[in-house]
Amino acid sequence: MQFFIDSADTEEIKQAQAMGLLDGVTTNPSLVAKTGRKFKEVLEEIVEIVDGPISAEVVSTDAKGMLKEAREYASIHENIVIKIPMIVEGLKALKVCVEENIKTNITLVFSASQALMVGKIGATYVSPFVGRLDDISTDGMELIQQIRTIYDNYAFETQILVASIRHPIHLVQSALIGADVATIPFQVIQQLAKHPLTDIGLEKFLKDWEKVPS
Ligand code: E4P
């Protein structure tokens, strides 16, 4: 399973990278807005930090505009993946990107039927948002299970990238289902390593070590 960080904050990305877990990065317009920086500048910095897929999201809502943005971002670095919203115009843009060998990540996916279309056209990644589904009393992980089954039934090569992860259990459940990738906020990456028994155990070991003659 690949771990991506869901962030546009280059300091966070550097810290996660230092933990040796990072396979890639996803960004979105809200995450970029939080940095207060120009997107192209942020993107150029991220590709220097992480040698893996980096998702850059288009903000046009028509296929022509999306493709213009896609070609521009894709020309920055071979690791750039174009993130396209799951709307009809997005599917049109996806088809052309597939023909032009531009890597894609279809975002804002909330149903199995949407994911089926994405897999059939042949996106590189599909991003179902589990946390936002949970927020409206719908089981986000059930969607991941449905997409896994559908993609396996038809041997679709599109990778399932679990997005909108809110806590470690989302990650564990994604791994049990066999999702290909999870994009994880920095705060959750930090939570993953934590266990109170580890901290209590270490404290005791270090205290006992003081009694050992040197
Ligand atoms: C996915 O790529 C999105 O950037 C992200 O996971 C959305 O998460 P949120 O629902 O916590 O905003």
mmCIF file of C-alpha atoms and ligand atoms in Angstrom:
data_model
loop_
_atom_site.group_PDB
_atom_site.id
_atom_site.type_symbol
_atom_site.label_atom_id
_atom_site.label_comp_id
_atom_site.label_asym_id
_atom_site.label_seq_id
_atom_site.Cartn_x
_atom_site.Cartn_y
_atom_site.Cartn_z
ATOM 1 C CA MET A 1 0.000 0.000 0.000
ATOM 2 C CA GLN A 2 1.334 3.418 -0.885
ATOM 3 C CA PHE A 3 1.227 6.353 1.525
ATOM 4 C CA PHE A 4 0.711 9.851 0.120
ATOM 5 C CA ILE A 5 0.508 12.979 2.228
ATOM 6 C CA ASP A 6 -2.548 15.194 1.712
ATOM 7 C CA SER A 7 -0.890 18.578 2.074
ATOM 8 C CA ALA A 8 0.513 21.589 0.232
ATOM 9 C CA ASP A 9 2.619 22.635 3.220
ATOM 10 C CA THR A 10 6.225 21.974 2.241
ATOM 11 C CA GLU A 11 7.425 21.907 5.874
ATOM 12 C CA GLU A 12 4.911 19.131 6.705
ATOM 13 C CA ILE A 13 5.873 17.294 3.526
ATOM 14 C CA LYS A 14 9.578 17.458 4.478
ATOM 15 C CA GLN A 15 8.817 16.094 7.969
ATOM 16 C CA ALA A 16 6.742 13.203 6.612
ATOM 17 C CA GLN A 17 9.432 12.486 4.040
ATOM 18 C CA ALA A 18 12.032 12.242 6.828
ATOM 19 C CA MET A 19 9.932 9.455 8.423
ATOM 20 C CA GLY A 20 10.636 7.348 5.321
ATOM 21 C CA LEU A 21 6.998 6.599 4.587
ATOM 22 C CA LEU A 22 6.146 8.935 1.783
ATOM 23 C CA ASP A 23 5.389 7.646 -1.724
ATOM 24 C CA GLY A 24 3.611 10.734 -3.066
ATOM 25 C CA VAL A 25 1.612 13.904 -2.400
ATOM 26 C CA THR A 26 -1.927 15.122 -3.084
ATOM 27 C CA THR A 27 -2.914 18.771 -3.004
ATOM 28 C CA ASN A 28 -6.230 20.525 -3.543
ATOM 29 C CA PRO A 29 -7.246 24.191 -3.918
ATOM 30 C CA SER A 30 -8.207 24.490 -0.220
ATOM 31 C CA LEU A 31 -4.855 23.094 0.941
ATOM 32 C CA VAL A 32 -2.970 25.422 -1.416
ATOM 33 C CA ALA A 33 -5.002 28.437 -0.206
ATOM 34 C CA LYS A 34 -3.910 27.652 3.383
ATOM 35 C CA THR A 35 -0.237 28.131 2.410
ATOM 36 C CA GLY A 36 -0.807 31.683 1.120
ATOM 37 C CA ARG A 37 1.709 30.893 -1.646
ATOM 38 C CA LYS A 38 1.541 30.726 -5.455
ATOM 39 C CA PHE A 39 0.612 27.196 -6.558
ATOM 40 C CA LYS A 40 3.286 26.802 -9.252
ATOM 41 C CA GLU A 41 5.962 27.837 -6.781
ATOM 42 C CA VAL A 42 4.672 25.277 -4.209
ATOM 43 C CA LEU A 43 4.479 22.546 -6.845
ATOM 44 C CA GLU A 44 8.036 23.161 -8.035
ATOM 45 C CA GLU A 45 9.238 22.849 -4.434
ATOM 46 C CA ILE A 46 7.260 19.650 -3.753
ATOM 47 C CA VAL A 47 8.687 17.818 -6.773
ATOM 48 C CA GLU A 48 12.170 18.479 -5.368
ATOM 49 C CA ILE A 49 11.205 17.022 -1.953
ATOM 50 C CA VAL A 50 9.313 13.869 -2.988
ATOM 51 C CA ASP A 51 10.256 11.574 -5.846
ATOM 52 C CA GLY A 52 6.770 10.168 -6.490
ATOM 53 C CA PRO A 53 3.350 11.092 -7.857
ATOM 54 C CA ILE A 54 2.300 14.671 -6.971
ATOM 55 C CA SER A 55 -1.354 15.545 -7.641
ATOM 56 C CA ALA A 56 -2.075 19.066 -8.910
ATOM 57 C CA GLU A 57 -5.753 19.969 -9.179
ATOM 58 C CA VAL A 58 -7.278 21.916 -12.071
ATOM 59 C CA VAL A 59 -9.816 24.636 -11.265
ATOM 60 C CA SER A 60 -11.458 25.012 -14.689
ATOM 61 C CA THR A 61 -14.934 23.495 -14.991
ATOM 62 C CA ASP A 62 -14.890 22.977 -18.781
ATOM 63 C CA ALA A 63 -12.860 20.269 -20.531
ATOM 64 C CA LYS A 64 -10.934 22.753 -22.703
ATOM 65 C CA GLY A 65 -9.799 24.779 -19.695
ATOM 66 C CA MET A 66 -8.970 21.644 -17.714
ATOM 67 C CA LEU A 67 -6.786 20.356 -20.541
ATOM 68 C CA LYS A 68 -4.935 23.670 -20.802
ATOM 69 C CA GLU A 69 -4.142 23.494 -17.065
ATOM 70 C CA ALA A 70 -3.344 19.777 -17.291
ATOM 71 C CA ARG A 71 -0.780 20.233 -20.070
ATOM 72 C CA GLU A 72 0.819 23.167 -18.253
ATOM 73 C CA TYR A 73 1.188 21.323 -14.911
ATOM 74 C CA ALA A 74 2.270 18.072 -16.594
ATOM 75 C CA SER A 75 5.096 19.941 -18.327
ATOM 76 C CA ILE A 76 6.568 21.005 -14.950
ATOM 77 C CA HIS A 77 7.730 17.489 -14.006
ATOM 78 C CA GLU A 78 7.109 13.890 -15.061
ATOM 79 C CA ASN A 79 5.795 13.053 -11.553
ATOM 80 C CA ILE A 80 2.888 15.503 -11.768
ATOM 81 C CA VAL A 81 -0.552 13.839 -11.775
ATOM 82 C CA ILE A 82 -3.503 15.951 -12.906
ATOM 83 C CA LYS A 83 -6.368 16.004 -10.451
ATOM 84 C CA ILE A 84 -9.697 16.455 -12.224
ATOM 85 C CA PRO A 85 -13.134 16.794 -10.583
ATOM 86 C CA MET A 86 -15.678 14.009 -11.196
ATOM 87 C CA ILE A 87 -18.044 15.961 -13.475
ATOM 88 C CA VAL A 88 -19.020 15.263 -17.089
ATOM 89 C CA GLU A 89 -16.546 17.860 -18.403
ATOM 90 C CA GLY A 90 -13.922 16.204 -16.204
ATOM 91 C CA LEU A 91 -14.564 12.841 -17.876
ATOM 92 C CA LYS A 92 -14.093 14.450 -21.309
ATOM 93 C CA ALA A 93 -10.777 15.923 -20.156
ATOM 94 C CA LEU A 94 -9.807 12.554 -18.628
ATOM 95 C CA LYS A 95 -10.313 10.774 -21.960
ATOM 96 C CA VAL A 96 -7.933 13.196 -23.724
ATOM 97 C CA CYS A 97 -5.376 12.992 -20.896
ATOM 98 C CA VAL A 98 -5.407 9.172 -21.189
ATOM 99 C CA GLU A 99 -4.791 9.500 -24.959
ATOM 100 C CA GLU A 100 -1.948 11.945 -24.308
ATOM 101 C CA ASN A 101 -0.403 9.765 -21.561
ATOM 102 C CA ILE A 102 -0.933 12.440 -18.912
ATOM 103 C CA LYS A 103 -1.338 10.847 -15.459
ATOM 104 C CA THR A 104 -4.692 11.575 -13.803
ATOM 105 C CA ASN A 105 -6.432 11.466 -10.433
ATOM 106 C CA ILE A 106 -10.216 11.846 -10.506
ATOM 107 C CA THR A 107 -11.317 13.597 -7.352
ATOM 108 C CA LEU A 108 -14.552 14.255 -5.437
ATOM 109 C CA VAL A 109 -15.772 10.707 -6.046
ATOM 110 C CA PHE A 110 -18.661 9.705 -3.790
ATOM 111 C CA SER A 111 -20.350 6.734 -5.499
ATOM 112 C CA ALA A 112 -19.529 3.365 -7.045
ATOM 113 C CA SER A 113 -21.120 4.422 -10.355
ATOM 114 C CA GLN A 114 -18.787 7.413 -10.579
ATOM 115 C CA ALA A 115 -15.799 5.179 -9.827
ATOM 116 C CA LEU A 116 -16.934 2.662 -12.457
ATOM 117 C CA MET A 117 -16.840 5.369 -15.144
ATOM 118 C CA VAL A 118 -13.397 6.528 -14.000
ATOM 119 C CA GLY A 119 -12.001 2.985 -14.119
ATOM 120 C CA LYS A 120 -13.538 2.297 -17.507
ATOM 121 C CA ILE A 121 -11.986 5.404 -19.079
ATOM 122 C CA GLY A 122 -8.664 4.467 -17.491
ATOM 123 C CA ALA A 123 -7.613 7.148 -15.007
ATOM 124 C CA THR A 124 -4.382 6.517 -13.141
ATOM 125 C CA TYR A 125 -6.103 7.071 -9.749
ATOM 126 C CA VAL A 126 -9.655 7.401 -8.440
ATOM 127 C CA SER A 127 -10.121 9.398 -5.211
ATOM 128 C CA PRO A 128 -13.185 8.385 -3.156
ATOM 129 C CA PHE A 129 -13.662 10.719 -0.153
ATOM 130 C CA VAL A 130 -14.402 8.541 2.881
ATOM 131 C CA GLY A 131 -14.428 11.198 5.623
ATOM 132 C CA ARG A 132 -16.907 13.473 3.860
ATOM 133 C CA LEU A 133 -19.255 10.484 3.368
ATOM 134 C CA ASP A 134 -18.977 9.548 7.053
ATOM 135 C CA ASP A 135 -19.817 13.192 7.851
ATOM 136 C CA ILE A 136 -23.244 12.743 6.242
ATOM 137 C CA SER A 137 -23.964 9.388 7.929
ATOM 138 C CA THR A 138 -22.925 7.264 4.942
ATOM 139 C CA ASP A 139 -20.305 4.537 5.353
ATOM 140 C CA GLY A 140 -17.267 5.774 3.425
ATOM 141 C CA MET A 141 -15.407 2.483 3.769
ATOM 142 C CA GLU A 142 -18.276 0.565 2.204
ATOM 143 C CA LEU A 143 -17.668 2.607 -0.939
ATOM 144 C CA ILE A 144 -14.007 1.554 -0.958
ATOM 145 C CA GLN A 145 -15.062 -2.100 -0.715
ATOM 146 C CA GLN A 146 -17.519 -1.666 -3.617
ATOM 147 C CA ILE A 147 -14.910 -0.003 -5.827
ATOM 148 C CA ARG A 148 -12.339 -2.736 -5.005
ATOM 149 C CA THR A 149 -14.853 -5.405 -6.051
ATOM 150 C CA ILE A 150 -15.816 -3.623 -9.286
ATOM 151 C CA TYR A 151 -12.227 -2.900 -10.319
ATOM 152 C CA ASP A 152 -11.188 -6.501 -9.580
ATOM 153 C CA ASN A 153 -14.210 -7.877 -11.503
ATOM 154 C CA TYR A 154 -13.072 -6.099 -14.652
ATOM 155 C CA ALA A 155 -9.312 -5.955 -14.055
ATOM 156 C CA PHE A 156 -9.363 -2.155 -14.228
ATOM 157 C CA GLU A 157 -5.869 -0.769 -13.704
ATOM 158 C CA THR A 158 -7.013 2.478 -12.062
ATOM 159 C CA GLN A 159 -5.569 2.641 -8.559
ATOM 160 C CA ILE A 160 -7.892 3.274 -5.618
ATOM 161 C CA LEU A 161 -6.566 6.275 -3.708
ATOM 162 C CA VAL A 162 -8.519 6.633 -0.466
ATOM 163 C CA ALA A 163 -8.995 10.342 0.268
ATOM 164 C CA SER A 164 -10.538 12.465 3.008
ATOM 165 C CA ILE A 165 -8.957 10.232 5.656
ATOM 166 C CA ARG A 166 -9.697 11.537 9.152
ATOM 167 C CA HIS A 167 -8.163 8.994 11.549
ATOM 168 C CA PRO A 168 -5.928 5.878 11.719
ATOM 169 C CA ILE A 169 -8.885 3.446 11.512
ATOM 170 C CA HIS A 170 -9.692 4.743 8.022
ATOM 171 C CA LEU A 171 -6.172 3.749 7.008
ATOM 172 C CA VAL A 172 -6.295 0.303 8.599
ATOM 173 C CA GLN A 173 -9.674 -0.435 6.999
ATOM 174 C CA SER A 174 -8.354 0.744 3.614
ATOM 175 C CA ALA A 175 -5.422 -1.650 3.944
ATOM 176 C CA LEU A 176 -7.714 -4.554 4.917
ATOM 177 C CA ILE A 177 -9.873 -3.914 1.852
ATOM 178 C CA GLY A 178 -6.800 -3.719 -0.375
ATOM 179 C CA ALA A 179 -6.912 -0.092 -1.496
ATOM 180 C CA ASP A 180 -3.810 0.793 -3.501
ATOM 181 C CA VAL A 181 -3.043 4.163 -1.934
ATOM 182 C CA ALA A 182 -4.118 6.276 1.036
ATOM 183 C CA THR A 183 -3.607 10.020 1.096
ATOM 184 C CA ILE A 184 -3.188 11.029 4.719
ATOM 185 C CA PRO A 185 -3.173 14.431 6.453
ATOM 186 C CA PHE A 186 0.044 15.131 8.397
ATOM 187 C CA GLN A 187 -1.783 15.054 11.739
ATOM 188 C CA VAL A 188 -3.031 11.504 11.039
ATOM 189 C CA ILE A 189 0.447 10.381 9.911
ATOM 190 C CA GLN A 190 1.686 11.445 13.351
ATOM 191 C CA GLN A 191 -1.216 9.650 15.101
ATOM 192 C CA LEU A 192 -0.414 6.395 13.261
ATOM 193 C CA ALA A 193 2.837 5.904 15.153
ATOM 194 C CA LYS A 194 1.350 6.695 18.549
ATOM 195 C CA HIS A 195 0.369 4.172 21.213
ATOM 196 C CA PRO A 196 0.135 4.986 24.949
ATOM 197 C CA LEU A 197 1.568 1.566 25.879
ATOM 198 C CA THR A 198 4.642 2.322 23.748
ATOM 199 C CA ASP A 199 5.210 5.595 25.639
ATOM 200 C CA ILE A 200 4.581 4.003 29.067
ATOM 201 C CA GLY A 201 6.828 1.041 28.191
ATOM 202 C CA LEU A 202 9.666 3.259 26.986
ATOM 203 C CA GLU A 203 9.456 5.479 30.068
ATOM 204 C CA LYS A 204 9.777 2.397 32.309
ATOM 205 C CA PHE A 205 12.697 0.956 30.329
ATOM 206 C CA LEU A 206 14.582 4.255 30.545
ATOM 207 C CA LYS A 207 13.899 4.566 34.289
ATOM 208 C CA ASP A 208 15.062 0.982 34.937
ATOM 209 C CA TRP A 209 18.164 1.603 32.836
ATOM 210 C CA GLU A 210 19.232 4.245 35.359
ATOM 211 C CA LYS A 211 19.615 1.398 37.928
ATOM 212 C CA VAL A 212 22.028 -0.495 35.679
ATOM 213 C CA PRO A 213 25.649 0.093 36.771
ATOM 214 C CA SER A 214 27.728 1.769 34.074
HETATM 215 C C1 E4P B 1 -8.032 14.377 -1.680
HETATM 216 O O1 E4P B 1 -7.146 14.294 -2.467
HETATM 217 C C2 E4P B 1 -8.413 15.583 -0.950
HETATM 218 O O2 E4P B 1 -7.355 16.506 -1.035
HETATM 219 C C3 E4P B 1 -8.638 15.372 0.523
HETATM 220 O O3 E4P B 1 -8.352 14.056 0.917
HETATM 221 C C4 E4P B 1 -9.918 15.928 1.030
HETATM 222 O O4 E4P B 1 -9.979 15.734 2.415
HETATM 223 P P1 E4P B 1 -10.995 16.518 3.372
HETATM 224 O O5 E4P B 1 -12.349 15.935 3.184
HETATM 225 O O6 E4P B 1 -10.462 16.283 4.746
HETATM 226 O O7 E4P B 1 -10.930 17.958 2.955
#
